[in-house]
Every structure is written in C-alpha cells, then in structure tokens.
Amino acid sequence: ELLSELTGAIIWMRSSPIESFVHIYRSLEFISYSFPLIYASKSMDYRGSYEKLKKFMSGDSDGELKFFKIFLKELFKDNILLDYEFDIPFIGNNVDFIKEELQKIITKNYYAFDGGTMKIRFVNMVDLLITLRNRYFHMLTGKGTDNFYDIRYDKRKIFYAANPVFINWITMIYKEIVDYSAGIIV
C-alpha cells in the first residue's frame, strides 16, 4: 500500500500536485499507525514493547497522528535528522500571497520564511501535512480557523513546492524503520 501511494504521489507530482498530495497524505495515514506498531513489536521483551506502546499513546489523545509524532521522536531520538530543517522554496510572482495565506492558516509557530523559502524542522512536517489537508480539503467552517480562501494565486503552487519535500520526509522515516527492524534481527 505504501509503495502504491508513494508511486502515485511521484507520478502526479508535476502534472497534478493536489492529486499527488492526496497520495502523500494517504501514505502518512498508512505509516502513522503501522510504523509505531512495527517499532514496538521489535522489542525483545514483552515489558519493553508494552512500555513503548504506552509511551506512544500517552497524554491527551489526538488520535493516531499524535501517536505518530511521539513515535517519530522515539525513532529519531539519537539521530541528527530529528532537528534537520527542510527548505520548501516557493517560486513565482505569487510568493507574497502564498506566505500571507500560510501565515493565517498555520497558527502555530513551527516554521519560518527566509525570503520565498519556508524552513521547517523534520519533526514538524507532520503538522504541516495535517494543516494543509485540513485547511484545503476539509474547510472546517465554524471552528474559528482560517482556510484557503485567497483567489489571487493558484493553490497548486503550494503543493507543487511542498510535495517533493513531503515524499523525501516519508522515505526518511521508511528508511529509519527498516534500519531499526534489520538491526534487531542481526
């Protein structure tokens, strides 16, 4: 399933960036529950796997994506990639409109702009993915949140710029869970 979704994301990345994003988000949904379970299942003792699962599910629950975010911090705890900062370059005449709208939509301070480039840490990519999905596809009117309403630019520009970075992020997680699983076997 993951291979199929990522393949769809890559195939549609240039010609249909919004369709590509749907495949990326479906990839996130697939790994957000299964990868933490794979990680916990590789524990060599029952108590250890139970403690890992309990740690992932601790706190006030926001569902599987919060579960996934806690998992990422555990999986990458001794890895410099946890603090890696991605660059998402927005190119064209409408960069100021894109920046303005993103600043309205993303209310938490987990990114920064340097000119026309968004800078975002590895651990916050999941927040960006979820926010883009919620504000573009759900519209969630009546909840006091801003959505994508600006008609001065083509929304596909956001997904066109961000999708390659999202795919890279997911493959980094995939590589790390494979490395972790293989390390347990050896």
PDB file of C-alpha atoms in Angstrom:
ATOM      1  CA  GLU A   1       0.000   0.000   0.000  1.00  0.00           C
ATOM      2  CA  LEU A   2       2.763   2.426   0.886  1.00  0.00           C
ATOM      3  CA  LEU A   3       4.637   1.733  -2.346  1.00  0.00           C
ATOM      4  CA  SER A   4       1.450   2.224  -4.351  1.00  0.00           C
ATOM      5  CA  GLU A   5       0.649   5.536  -2.652  1.00  0.00           C
ATOM      6  CA  LEU A   6       4.181   6.917  -2.978  1.00  0.00           C
ATOM      7  CA  THR A   7       4.289   5.829  -6.623  1.00  0.00           C
ATOM      8  CA  GLY A   8       1.027   7.694  -7.229  1.00  0.00           C
ATOM      9  CA  ALA A   9       2.454  10.748  -5.477  1.00  0.00           C
ATOM     10  CA  ILE A  10       5.539  10.711  -7.687  1.00  0.00           C
ATOM     11  CA  ILE A  11       3.610  10.094 -10.915  1.00  0.00           C
ATOM     12  CA  TRP A  12       1.233  13.019 -10.292  1.00  0.00           C
ATOM     13  CA  MET A  13       3.755  15.363  -8.627  1.00  0.00           C
ATOM     14  CA  ARG A  14       4.272  17.694 -11.619  1.00  0.00           C
ATOM     15  CA  SER A  15       1.031  17.449 -13.601  1.00  0.00           C
ATOM     16  CA  SER A  16      -1.450  17.271 -10.716  1.00  0.00           C
ATOM     17  CA  PRO A  17       0.138  18.397  -7.431  1.00  0.00           C
ATOM     18  CA  ILE A  18      -3.109  18.252  -5.461  1.00  0.00           C
ATOM     19  CA  GLU A  19      -3.707  14.644  -6.522  1.00  0.00           C
ATOM     20  CA  SER A  20      -0.092  13.925  -5.608  1.00  0.00           C
ATOM     21  CA  PHE A  21      -0.707  15.426  -2.164  1.00  0.00           C
ATOM     22  CA  VAL A  22      -3.691  13.110  -1.639  1.00  0.00           C
ATOM     23  CA  HIS A  23      -1.390  10.123  -2.224  1.00  0.00           C
ATOM     24  CA  ILE A  24       1.180  11.600   0.165  1.00  0.00           C
ATOM     25  CA  TYR A  25      -1.424  12.070   2.860  1.00  0.00           C
ATOM     26  CA  ARG A  26      -2.693   8.528   2.363  1.00  0.00           C
ATOM     27  CA  SER A  27       0.927   7.366   2.819  1.00  0.00           C
ATOM     28  CA  LEU A  28       1.065   9.285   6.086  1.00  0.00           C
ATOM     29  CA  GLU A  29      -2.167   7.673   7.269  1.00  0.00           C
ATOM     30  CA  PHE A  30      -0.781   4.254   6.411  1.00  0.00           C
ATOM     31  CA  ILE A  31       2.511   4.688   8.275  1.00  0.00           C
ATOM     32  CA  SER A  32       1.141   6.708  11.201  1.00  0.00           C
ATOM     33  CA  TYR A  33      -0.298   3.634  12.870  1.00  0.00           C
ATOM     34  CA  SER A  34       1.602   0.719  11.348  1.00  0.00           C
ATOM     35  CA  PHE A  35       5.166   2.012  11.801  1.00  0.00           C
ATOM     36  CA  PRO A  36       4.859   2.635  15.556  1.00  0.00           C
ATOM     37  CA  LEU A  37       3.450  -0.878  15.928  1.00  0.00           C
ATOM     38  CA  ILE A  38       6.349  -2.326  13.927  1.00  0.00           C
ATOM     39  CA  TYR A  39       8.777  -0.419  16.152  1.00  0.00           C
ATOM     40  CA  ALA A  40       7.153  -1.659  19.369  1.00  0.00           C
ATOM     41  CA  SER A  41       6.848  -5.230  18.077  1.00  0.00           C
ATOM     42  CA  LYS A  42      10.600  -5.489  17.590  1.00  0.00           C
ATOM     43  CA  SER A  43      11.231  -5.247  21.302  1.00  0.00           C
ATOM     44  CA  MET A  44      12.930  -8.345  22.671  1.00  0.00           C
ATOM     45  CA  ASP A  45      10.814  -8.436  25.806  1.00  0.00           C
ATOM     46  CA  TYR A  46       7.100  -8.173  26.460  1.00  0.00           C
ATOM     47  CA  ARG A  47       7.501  -5.449  29.068  1.00  0.00           C
ATOM     48  CA  GLY A  48       9.627  -3.345  26.702  1.00  0.00           C
ATOM     49  CA  SER A  49       7.111  -3.463  23.877  1.00  0.00           C
ATOM     50  CA  TYR A  50       4.257  -2.674  26.252  1.00  0.00           C
ATOM     51  CA  GLU A  51       6.177   0.317  27.648  1.00  0.00           C
ATOM     52  CA  LYS A  52       6.944   1.618  24.143  1.00  0.00           C
ATOM     53  CA  LEU A  53       3.305   1.392  23.091  1.00  0.00           C
ATOM     54  CA  LYS A  54       2.205   3.021  26.340  1.00  0.00           C
ATOM     55  CA  LYS A  55       4.682   5.856  25.752  1.00  0.00           C
ATOM     56  CA  PHE A  56       3.377   6.423  22.212  1.00  0.00           C
ATOM     57  CA  MET A  57      -0.213   6.584  23.437  1.00  0.00           C
ATOM     58  CA  SER A  58       0.400   8.756  26.494  1.00  0.00           C
ATOM     59  CA  GLY A  59      -1.104  12.170  27.072  1.00  0.00           C
ATOM     60  CA  ASP A  60      -4.299  13.685  25.773  1.00  0.00           C
ATOM     61  CA  SER A  61      -5.141  11.774  22.657  1.00  0.00           C
ATOM     62  CA  ASP A  62      -5.405  13.440  19.265  1.00  0.00           C
ATOM     63  CA  GLY A  63      -5.579  10.059  17.612  1.00  0.00           C
ATOM     64  CA  GLU A  64      -3.103   8.190  15.536  1.00  0.00           C
ATOM     65  CA  LEU A  65      -1.245  11.268  14.287  1.00  0.00           C
ATOM     66  CA  LYS A  66      -0.277  12.335  17.807  1.00  0.00           C
ATOM     67  CA  PHE A  67       0.686   8.710  18.366  1.00  0.00           C
ATOM     68  CA  PHE A  68       2.853   9.004  15.246  1.00  0.00           C
ATOM     69  CA  LYS A  69       4.521  12.236  16.347  1.00  0.00           C
ATOM     70  CA  ILE A  70       5.561  10.687  19.669  1.00  0.00           C
ATOM     71  CA  PHE A  71       6.834   7.665  17.741  1.00  0.00           C
ATOM     72  CA  LEU A  72       8.976   9.880  15.476  1.00  0.00           C
ATOM     73  CA  LYS A  73      10.650  11.471  18.472  1.00  0.00           C
ATOM     74  CA  GLU A  74      11.427   7.989  19.821  1.00  0.00           C
ATOM     75  CA  LEU A  75      12.604   6.539  16.496  1.00  0.00           C
ATOM     76  CA  PHE A  76      14.892   9.503  15.784  1.00  0.00           C
ATOM     77  CA  LYS A  77      15.882  10.272  19.406  1.00  0.00           C
ATOM     78  CA  ASP A  78      19.612   9.719  18.808  1.00  0.00           C
ATOM     79  CA  ASN A  79      19.565  10.879  15.217  1.00  0.00           C
ATOM     80  CA  ILE A  80      20.544  14.333  13.984  1.00  0.00           C
ATOM     81  CA  LEU A  81      17.708  14.130  11.444  1.00  0.00           C
ATOM     82  CA  LEU A  82      15.186  14.953  14.175  1.00  0.00           C
ATOM     83  CA  ASP A  83      16.449  18.555  14.078  1.00  0.00           C
ATOM     84  CA  TYR A  84      17.017  18.638  10.322  1.00  0.00           C
ATOM     85  CA  GLU A  85      15.453  21.676   8.660  1.00  0.00           C
ATOM     86  CA  PHE A  86      13.779  21.264   5.277  1.00  0.00           C
ATOM     87  CA  ASP A  87      13.543  24.068   2.738  1.00  0.00           C
ATOM     88  CA  ILE A  88      10.358  24.430   0.717  1.00  0.00           C
ATOM     89  CA  PRO A  89      11.010  27.039  -1.996  1.00  0.00           C
ATOM     90  CA  PHE A  90       8.012  28.889  -3.396  1.00  0.00           C
ATOM     91  CA  ILE A  91       8.857  30.311  -6.803  1.00  0.00           C
ATOM     92  CA  GLY A  92       6.956  32.764  -8.952  1.00  0.00           C
ATOM     93  CA  ASN A  93       5.108  36.047  -8.809  1.00  0.00           C
ATOM     94  CA  ASN A  94       2.713  34.993  -6.046  1.00  0.00           C
ATOM     95  CA  VAL A  95       5.144  34.145  -3.245  1.00  0.00           C
ATOM     96  CA  ASP A  96       3.895  37.030  -1.081  1.00  0.00           C
ATOM     97  CA  PHE A  97       0.276  35.847  -1.411  1.00  0.00           C
ATOM     98  CA  ILE A  98       1.271  32.293  -0.511  1.00  0.00           C
ATOM     99  CA  LYS A  99       3.270  33.451   2.523  1.00  0.00           C
ATOM    100  CA  GLU A 100       0.423  35.697   3.688  1.00  0.00           C
ATOM    101  CA  GLU A 101      -2.163  32.931   3.452  1.00  0.00           C
ATOM    102  CA  LEU A 102       0.051  30.307   5.079  1.00  0.00           C
ATOM    103  CA  GLN A 103       0.673  32.688   7.980  1.00  0.00           C
ATOM    104  CA  LYS A 104      -3.109  32.936   8.502  1.00  0.00           C
ATOM    105  CA  ILE A 105      -3.695  29.200   8.168  1.00  0.00           C
ATOM    106  CA  ILE A 106      -0.771  27.883  10.226  1.00  0.00           C
ATOM    107  CA  THR A 107      -1.407  29.340  13.662  1.00  0.00           C
ATOM    108  CA  LYS A 108       1.372  27.517  15.497  1.00  0.00           C
ATOM    109  CA  ASN A 109       4.911  28.810  15.173  1.00  0.00           C
ATOM    110  CA  TYR A 110       6.696  25.719  13.822  1.00  0.00           C
ATOM    111  CA  TYR A 111       8.133  27.156  10.612  1.00  0.00           C
ATOM    112  CA  ALA A 112       9.833  30.312   9.325  1.00  0.00           C
ATOM    113  CA  PHE A 113      10.235  32.040   5.999  1.00  0.00           C
ATOM    114  CA  ASP A 114      13.553  33.149   4.601  1.00  0.00           C
ATOM    115  CA  GLY A 115      12.567  35.154   1.532  1.00  0.00           C
ATOM    116  CA  GLY A 116      10.380  32.841  -0.541  1.00  0.00           C
ATOM    117  CA  THR A 117      11.567  29.690   1.219  1.00  0.00           C
ATOM    118  CA  MET A 118       9.701  28.030   4.072  1.00  0.00           C
ATOM    119  CA  LYS A 119      12.007  26.437   6.629  1.00  0.00           C
ATOM    120  CA  ILE A 120      10.549  23.652   8.731  1.00  0.00           C
ATOM    121  CA  ARG A 121      12.080  21.072  11.041  1.00  0.00           C
ATOM    122  CA  PHE A 122      11.760  17.346  10.398  1.00  0.00           C
ATOM    123  CA  VAL A 123       9.597  16.762  13.478  1.00  0.00           C
ATOM    124  CA  ASN A 124       7.093  19.453  12.384  1.00  0.00           C
ATOM    125  CA  MET A 125       6.490  18.123   8.879  1.00  0.00           C
ATOM    126  CA  VAL A 126       3.576  16.038  10.145  1.00  0.00           C
ATOM    127  CA  ASP A 127       1.944  19.237  11.468  1.00  0.00           C
ATOM    128  CA  LEU A 128       2.306  20.915   8.088  1.00  0.00           C
ATOM    129  CA  LEU A 129       0.859  17.921   6.245  1.00  0.00           C
ATOM    130  CA  ILE A 130      -2.159  17.774   8.549  1.00  0.00           C
ATOM    131  CA  THR A 131      -2.755  21.519   8.467  1.00  0.00           C
ATOM    132  CA  LEU A 132      -2.631  21.656   4.673  1.00  0.00           C
ATOM    133  CA  ARG A 133      -5.031  18.740   4.454  1.00  0.00           C
ATOM    134  CA  ASN A 134      -7.442  20.236   6.982  1.00  0.00           C
ATOM    135  CA  ARG A 135      -7.444  23.780   5.602  1.00  0.00           C
ATOM    136  CA  TYR A 136      -7.587  22.832   1.937  1.00  0.00           C
ATOM    137  CA  PHE A 137      -9.803  19.747   1.848  1.00  0.00           C
ATOM    138  CA  HIS A 138     -11.981  19.961   4.960  1.00  0.00           C
ATOM    139  CA  MET A 139     -12.682  23.693   5.089  1.00  0.00           C
ATOM    140  CA  LEU A 140     -13.886  23.238   8.720  1.00  0.00           C
ATOM    141  CA  THR A 141     -16.042  26.357   8.682  1.00  0.00           C
ATOM    142  CA  GLY A 142     -17.472  27.459  12.003  1.00  0.00           C
ATOM    143  CA  LYS A 143     -14.439  26.346  14.010  1.00  0.00           C
ATOM    144  CA  GLY A 144     -12.738  29.746  14.077  1.00  0.00           C
ATOM    145  CA  THR A 145      -9.910  28.663  11.794  1.00  0.00           C
ATOM    146  CA  ASP A 146      -8.812  30.167   8.505  1.00  0.00           C
ATOM    147  CA  ASN A 147      -8.887  28.114   5.352  1.00  0.00           C
ATOM    148  CA  PHE A 148      -7.558  28.594   1.834  1.00  0.00           C
ATOM    149  CA  TYR A 149      -9.730  31.445   0.525  1.00  0.00           C
ATOM    150  CA  ASP A 150      -7.283  33.717  -1.322  1.00  0.00           C
ATOM    151  CA  ILE A 151      -8.076  33.666  -5.045  1.00  0.00           C
ATOM    152  CA  ARG A 152      -5.073  35.783  -6.096  1.00  0.00           C
ATOM    153  CA  TYR A 153      -2.910  32.705  -6.763  1.00  0.00           C
ATOM    154  CA  ASP A 154      -3.163  29.067  -7.820  1.00  0.00           C
ATOM    155  CA  LYS A 155      -3.223  26.784  -4.727  1.00  0.00           C
ATOM    156  CA  ARG A 156      -1.457  24.099  -6.716  1.00  0.00           C
ATOM    157  CA  LYS A 157       1.732  26.169  -6.287  1.00  0.00           C
ATOM    158  CA  ILE A 158       1.820  25.277  -2.579  1.00  0.00           C
ATOM    159  CA  PHE A 159       1.506  21.551  -3.210  1.00  0.00           C
ATOM    160  CA  TYR A 160       3.884  21.697  -6.185  1.00  0.00           C
ATOM    161  CA  ALA A 161       6.593  23.142  -3.926  1.00  0.00           C
ATOM    162  CA  ALA A 162       5.898  21.028  -0.822  1.00  0.00           C
ATOM    163  CA  ASN A 163       5.212  17.571  -2.289  1.00  0.00           C
ATOM    164  CA  PRO A 164       8.830  16.633  -3.135  1.00  0.00           C
ATOM    165  CA  VAL A 165       9.832  17.542   0.424  1.00  0.00           C
ATOM    166  CA  PHE A 166       6.957  15.526   1.898  1.00  0.00           C
ATOM    167  CA  ILE A 167       7.964  12.491  -0.176  1.00  0.00           C
ATOM    168  CA  ASN A 168      11.558  12.858   0.953  1.00  0.00           C
ATOM    169  CA  TRP A 169      10.408  13.096   4.588  1.00  0.00           C
ATOM    170  CA  ILE A 170       8.309   9.926   4.339  1.00  0.00           C
ATOM    171  CA  THR A 171      11.139   7.988   2.705  1.00  0.00           C
ATOM    172  CA  MET A 172      13.500   9.078   5.503  1.00  0.00           C
ATOM    173  CA  ILE A 173      11.067   7.616   8.040  1.00  0.00           C
ATOM    174  CA  TYR A 174      10.696   4.449   5.969  1.00  0.00           C
ATOM    175  CA  LYS A 175      14.480   4.025   5.797  1.00  0.00           C
ATOM    176  CA  GLU A 176      14.818   4.508   9.552  1.00  0.00           C
ATOM    177  CA  ILE A 177      12.146   1.924  10.436  1.00  0.00           C
ATOM    178  CA  VAL A 178      13.727  -0.574   8.012  1.00  0.00           C
ATOM    179  CA  ASP A 179      17.170   0.069   9.521  1.00  0.00           C
ATOM    180  CA  TYR A 180      15.746  -0.348  13.025  1.00  0.00           C
ATOM    181  CA  SER A 181      13.961  -3.585  12.109  1.00  0.00           C
ATOM    182  CA  ALA A 182      17.002  -5.023  10.372  1.00  0.00           C
ATOM    183  CA  GLY A 183      19.249  -4.046  13.295  1.00  0.00           C
ATOM    184  CA  ILE A 184      17.125  -6.075  15.691  1.00  0.00           C
ATOM    185  CA  ILE A 185      17.444  -9.180  13.516  1.00  0.00           C
ATOM    186  CA  VAL A 186      21.234  -9.003  13.127  1.00  0.00           C
TER     187      VAL A 186
END
